Amino acid sequence: MSTYVFAPWTIGPDRSDEDTTSPLRRIECTTCGEKSENGVEQVGPDMWAISHAVRTSHRGFREVVTALLRVVPAPGNPYHGKEDSDDLWEV
Ligand SMILES: [Zn+2]
């Protein structure tokens, strides 16, 4: 007979690294597939899209936003507060 105990976990923005806290934005042209650079600022990808539209007459774009997430033990989980433990993920 096996017994399973479920502990609470939570998922949210990954704040483990200061450089990755802001979502990355990129804009893609839906006509030709050309892409802006990834950026954390709004203006860079937007300016790329406007410049691309002026240069090519392409008018359709897709915004791609990548936000890093992190799963951590929630309060009530025996690993809560021990997220940096090396043996946390060993089963
Ligand atoms: Zn294009």
GROMACS .gro file of N, CA and C and ligand atoms in nm:
model
  274
    1MET      N    1   0.085  -0.118   0.000
    1MET     CA    2   0.000   0.000   0.000
    1MET      C    3   0.089   0.124   0.000
    2SER      N    4   0.053   0.219  -0.081
    2SER     CA    5   0.129   0.343  -0.090
    2SER      C    6   0.047   0.458  -0.034
    3THR      N    7   0.117   0.549   0.025
    3THR     CA    8   0.052   0.669   0.076
    3THR      C    9   0.115   0.789   0.008
    4TYR      N   10   0.031   0.874  -0.047
    4TYR     CA   11   0.080   0.996  -0.112
    4TYR      C   12   0.037   1.116  -0.029
    5VAL      N   13   0.130   1.203  -0.006
    5VAL     CA   14   0.100   1.326   0.065
    5VAL      C   15   0.131   1.440  -0.030
    6PHE      N   16   0.034   1.525  -0.052
    6PHE     CA   17   0.053   1.637  -0.142
    6PHE      C   18   0.081   1.763  -0.062
    7ALA      N   19   0.187   1.829  -0.099
    7ALA     CA   20   0.225   1.953  -0.033
    7ALA      C   21   0.193   2.070  -0.126
    8PRO      N   22   0.159   2.185  -0.070
    8PRO     CA   23   0.125   2.299  -0.156
    8PRO      C   24   0.248   2.361  -0.222
    9TRP      N   25   0.230   2.396  -0.344
    9TRP     CA   26   0.332   2.467  -0.423
    9TRP      C   27   0.267   2.589  -0.485
   10THR      N   28   0.347   2.682  -0.524
   10THR     CA   29   0.293   2.800  -0.590
   10THR      C   30   0.382   2.837  -0.709
   11ILE      N   31   0.324   2.905  -0.806
   11ILE     CA   32   0.400   2.950  -0.922
   11ILE      C   33   0.378   3.101  -0.937
   12GLY      N   34   0.485   3.169  -0.972
   12GLY     CA   35   0.477   3.314  -0.989
   12GLY      C   36   0.599   3.364  -1.064
   13PRO      N   37   0.612   3.496  -1.075
   13PRO     CA   38   0.727   3.552  -1.147
   13PRO      C   39   0.858   3.507  -1.085
   14ASP      N   40   0.955   3.479  -1.170
   14ASP     CA   41   1.087   3.437  -1.123
   14ASP      C   42   1.166   3.560  -1.083
   15ARG      N   43   1.187   3.576  -0.953
   15ARG     CA   44   1.264   3.690  -0.902
   15ARG      C   45   1.399   3.644  -0.848
   16SER      N   46   1.444   3.526  -0.893
   16SER     CA   47   1.569   3.472  -0.842
   16SER      C   48   1.691   3.542  -0.899
   17ASP      N   49   1.673   3.617  -1.006
   17ASP     CA   50   1.784   3.685  -1.070
   17ASP      C   51   1.738   3.826  -1.108
   18GLU      N   52   1.809   3.927  -1.063
   18GLU     CA   53   1.768   4.065  -1.089
   18GLU      C   54   1.756   4.094  -1.239
   19ASP      N   55   1.834   4.027  -1.321
   19ASP     CA   56   1.833   4.054  -1.464
   19ASP      C   57   1.713   3.994  -1.536
   20THR      N   58   1.637   3.908  -1.470
   20THR     CA   59   1.528   3.839  -1.540
   20THR      C   60   1.391   3.875  -1.483
   21THR      N   61   1.380   3.982  -1.407
   21THR     CA   62   1.251   4.012  -1.344
   21THR      C   63   1.152   4.075  -1.440
   22SER      N   64   1.198   4.145  -1.542
   22SER     CA   65   1.107   4.208  -1.636
   22SER      C   66   1.079   4.115  -1.753
   23PRO      N   67   0.953   4.106  -1.794
   23PRO     CA   68   0.924   4.025  -1.912
   23PRO      C   69   0.998   4.079  -2.035
   24LEU      N   70   1.037   3.989  -2.123
   24LEU     CA   71   1.102   4.027  -2.248
   24LEU      C   72   0.996   4.043  -2.356
   25ARG      N   73   1.006   4.148  -2.435
   25ARG     CA   74   0.912   4.175  -2.544
   25ARG      C   75   0.985   4.165  -2.677
   26ARG      N   76   0.912   4.114  -2.774
   26ARG     CA   77   0.963   4.110  -2.911
   26ARG      C   78   0.842   4.130  -3.001
   27ILE      N   79   0.863   4.196  -3.113
   27ILE     CA   80   0.756   4.213  -3.210
   27ILE      C   81   0.798   4.144  -3.339
   28GLU      N   82   0.703   4.071  -3.396
   28GLU     CA   83   0.727   3.998  -3.520
   28GLU      C   84   0.634   4.050  -3.628
   29CYS      N   85   0.684   4.064  -3.747
   29CYS     CA   86   0.602   4.101  -3.862
   29CYS      C   87   0.524   3.977  -3.906
   30THR      N   88   0.392   3.990  -3.917
   30THR     CA   89   0.311   3.874  -3.957
   30THR      C   90   0.311   3.854  -4.108
   31THR      N   91   0.371   3.947  -4.184
   31THR     CA   92   0.379   3.933  -4.329
   31THR      C   93   0.505   3.857  -4.369
   32CYS      N   94   0.620   3.900  -4.316
   32CYS     CA   95   0.747   3.840  -4.361
   32CYS      C   96   0.819   3.762  -4.250
   33GLY      N   97   0.775   3.774  -4.125
   33GLY     CA   98   0.837   3.699  -4.017
   33GLY      C   99   0.959   3.765  -3.955
   34GLU      N  100   1.001   3.879  -4.007
   34GLU     CA  101   1.115   3.948  -3.947
   34GLU      C  102   1.081   3.986  -3.803
   35LYS      N  103   1.183   3.986  -3.716
   35LYS     CA  104   1.160   4.007  -3.572
   35LYS      C  105   1.248   4.118  -3.518
   36SER      N  106   1.194   4.188  -3.418
   36SER     CA  107   1.276   4.286  -3.346
   36SER      C  108   1.369   4.211  -3.251
   37GLU      N  109   1.461   4.282  -3.192
   37GLU     CA  110   1.541   4.226  -3.084
   37GLU      C  111   1.451   4.211  -2.961
   38ASN      N  112   1.488   4.120  -2.870
   38ASN     CA  113   1.419   4.111  -2.741
   38ASN      C  114   1.457   4.232  -2.659
   39GLY      N  115   1.362   4.286  -2.586
   39GLY     CA  116   1.391   4.399  -2.500
   39GLY      C  117   1.297   4.405  -2.382
   40VAL      N  118   1.339   4.470  -2.277
   40VAL     CA  119   1.253   4.487  -2.160
   40VAL      C  120   1.178   4.620  -2.167
   41GLU      N  121   1.223   4.709  -2.253
   41GLU     CA  122   1.157   4.838  -2.268
   41GLU      C  123   1.051   4.829  -2.377
   42GLN      N  124   0.945   4.907  -2.364
   42GLN     CA  125   0.837   4.909  -2.463
   42GLN      C  126   0.883   4.974  -2.593
   43VAL      N  127   0.961   5.080  -2.581
   43VAL     CA  128   0.987   5.164  -2.697
   43VAL      C  129   1.075   5.096  -2.804
   44GLY      N  130   1.170   5.016  -2.764
   44GLY     CA  131   1.261   4.954  -2.862
   44GLY      C  132   1.189   4.869  -2.965
   45PRO      N  133   1.115   4.766  -2.923
   45PRO     CA  134   1.042   4.685  -3.019
   45PRO      C  135   0.935   4.765  -3.096
   46ASP      N  136   0.870   4.860  -3.028
   46ASP     CA  137   0.770   4.942  -3.097
   46ASP      C  138   0.834   5.024  -3.209
   47MET      N  139   0.948   5.085  -3.182
   47MET     CA  140   1.016   5.164  -3.284
   47MET      C  141   1.061   5.076  -3.400
   48TRP      N  142   1.104   4.954  -3.368
   48TRP     CA  143   1.142   4.861  -3.473
   48TRP      C  144   1.022   4.835  -3.564
   49ALA      N  145   0.903   4.810  -3.505
   49ALA     CA  146   0.783   4.779  -3.584
   49ALA      C  147   0.745   4.898  -3.673
   50ILE      N  148   0.749   5.017  -3.616
   50ILE     CA  149   0.713   5.135  -3.695
   50ILE      C  150   0.812   5.153  -3.810
   51SER      N  151   0.938   5.139  -3.781
   51SER     CA  152   1.041   5.152  -3.885
   51SER      C  153   1.022   5.044  -3.992
   52HIS      N  154   0.993   4.923  -3.950
   52HIS     CA  155   0.972   4.813  -4.044
   52HIS      C  156   0.851   4.841  -4.133
   53ALA      N  157   0.742   4.893  -4.073
   53ALA     CA  158   0.621   4.923  -4.150
   53ALA      C  159   0.648   5.032  -4.254
   54VAL      N  160   0.722   5.134  -4.215
   54VAL     CA  161   0.754   5.243  -4.307
   54VAL      C  162   0.839   5.191  -4.422
   55ARG      N  163   0.936   5.107  -4.389
   55ARG     CA  164   1.031   5.055  -4.489
   55ARG      C  165   0.967   4.955  -4.584
   56THR      N  166   0.873   4.872  -4.534
   56THR     CA  167   0.824   4.759  -4.613
   56THR      C  168   0.677   4.768  -4.652
   57SER      N  169   0.601   4.857  -4.590
   57SER     CA  170   0.455   4.866  -4.604
   57SER      C  171   0.383   4.747  -4.540
   58HIS      N  172   0.455   4.666  -4.465
   58HIS     CA  173   0.390   4.559  -4.388
   58HIS      C  174   0.321   4.623  -4.269
   59ARG      N  175   0.197   4.584  -4.241
   59ARG     CA  176   0.120   4.653  -4.137
   59ARG      C  177   0.079   4.563  -4.019
   60GLY      N  178   0.095   4.434  -4.033
   60GLY     CA  179   0.052   4.342  -3.927
   60GLY      C  180   0.170   4.295  -3.843
   61PHE      N  181   0.152   4.297  -3.712
   61PHE     CA  182   0.259   4.256  -3.621
   61PHE      C  183   0.203   4.173  -3.507
   62ARG      N  184   0.291   4.094  -3.450
   62ARG     CA  185   0.256   4.009  -3.334
   62ARG      C  186   0.354   4.044  -3.222
   63GLU      N  187   0.300   4.071  -3.104
   63GLU     CA  188   0.386   4.095  -2.989
   63GLU      C  189   0.403   3.963  -2.913
   64VAL      N  190   0.527   3.929  -2.882
   64VAL     CA  191   0.557   3.808  -2.807
   64VAL      C  192   0.621   3.851  -2.676
   65VAL      N  193   0.557   3.815  -2.567
   65VAL     CA  194   0.608   3.852  -2.434
   65VAL      C  195   0.647   3.724  -2.362
   66THR      N  196   0.770   3.720  -2.313
   66THR     CA  197   0.819   3.605  -2.240
   66THR      C  198   0.843   3.646  -2.095
   67ALA      N  199   0.770   3.585  -2.006
   67ALA     CA  200   0.789   3.610  -1.863
   67ALA      C  201   0.838   3.482  -1.798
   68LEU      N  202   0.946   3.492  -1.725
   68LEU     CA  203   1.001   3.375  -1.657
   68LEU      C  204   0.922   3.349  -1.529
   69LEU      N  205   0.887   3.224  -1.506
   69LEU     CA  206   0.811   3.184  -1.388
   69LEU      C  207   0.893   3.088  -1.305
   70ARG      N  208   0.857   3.079  -1.179
   70ARG     CA  209   0.929   2.991  -1.088
   70ARG      C  210   0.829   2.922  -0.996
   71VAL      N  211   0.845   2.792  -0.979
   71VAL     CA  212   0.763   2.714  -0.886
   71VAL      C  213   0.840   2.701  -0.756
   72VAL      N  214   0.774   2.735  -0.646
   72VAL     CA  215   0.839   2.727  -0.514
   72VAL      C  216   0.742   2.664  -0.415
   73PRO      N  217   0.797   2.605  -0.308
   73PRO     CA  218   0.711   2.550  -0.204
   73PRO      C  219   0.631   2.661  -0.137
   74ALA      N  220   0.501   2.640  -0.121
   74ALA     CA  221   0.415   2.739  -0.056
   74ALA      C  222   0.418   2.719   0.095
   75PRO      N  223   0.369   2.816   0.170
   75PRO     CA  224   0.358   2.795   0.315
   75PRO      C  225   0.279   2.667   0.343
   76GLY      N  226   0.326   2.587   0.436
   76GLY     CA  227   0.264   2.459   0.464
   76GLY      C  228   0.338   2.345   0.400
   77ASN      N  229   0.421   2.372   0.303
   77ASN     CA  230   0.507   2.271   0.240
   77ASN      C  231   0.634   2.259   0.325
   78PRO      N  232   0.676   2.138   0.358
   78PRO     CA  233   0.796   2.124   0.443
   78PRO      C  234   0.922   2.186   0.382
   79TYR      N  235   0.923   2.211   0.253
   79TYR     CA  236   1.040   2.272   0.188
   79TYR      C  237   1.027   2.425   0.179
   80HIS      N  238   0.918   2.480   0.230
   80HIS     CA  239   0.899   2.626   0.224
   80HIS      C  240   1.018   2.696   0.293
   81GLY      N  241   1.075   2.792   0.224
   81GLY     CA  242   1.190   2.865   0.278
   81GLY      C  243   1.322   2.797   0.249
   82LYS      N  244   1.318   2.681   0.186
   82LYS     CA  245   1.442   2.607   0.156
   82LYS      C  246   1.458   2.594   0.004
   83GLU      N  247   1.412   2.694  -0.070
   83GLU     CA  248   1.411   2.685  -0.215
   83GLU      C  249   1.550   2.664  -0.274
   84ASP      N  250   1.653   2.708  -0.206
   84ASP     CA  251   1.788   2.697  -0.260
   84ASP      C  252   1.857   2.566  -0.221
   85SER      N  253   1.787   2.481  -0.149
   85SER     CA  254   1.845   2.354  -0.107
   85SER      C  255   1.875   2.266  -0.227
   86ASP      N  256   1.993   2.205  -0.230
   86ASP     CA  257   2.032   2.119  -0.342
   86ASP      C  258   1.947   1.994  -0.353
   87ASP      N  259   1.895   1.945  -0.241
   87ASP     CA  260   1.820   1.819  -0.246
   87ASP      C  261   1.670   1.841  -0.258
   88LEU      N  262   1.628   1.963  -0.285
   88LEU     CA  263   1.484   1.993  -0.293
   88LEU      C  264   1.415   1.911  -0.400
   89TRP      N  265   1.479   1.892  -0.514
   89TRP     CA  266   1.413   1.828  -0.626
   89TRP      C  267   1.441   1.680  -0.636
   90GLU      N  268   1.518   1.625  -0.541
   90GLU     CA  269   1.544   1.482  -0.544
   90GLU      C  270   1.423   1.408  -0.486
   91VAL      N  271   1.386   1.302  -0.553
   91VAL     CA  272   1.270   1.222  -0.508
   91VAL      C  273   1.319   1.089  -0.458
   92ZN      ZN  274   0.763   4.241  -4.268
   0.00000   0.00000   0.00000
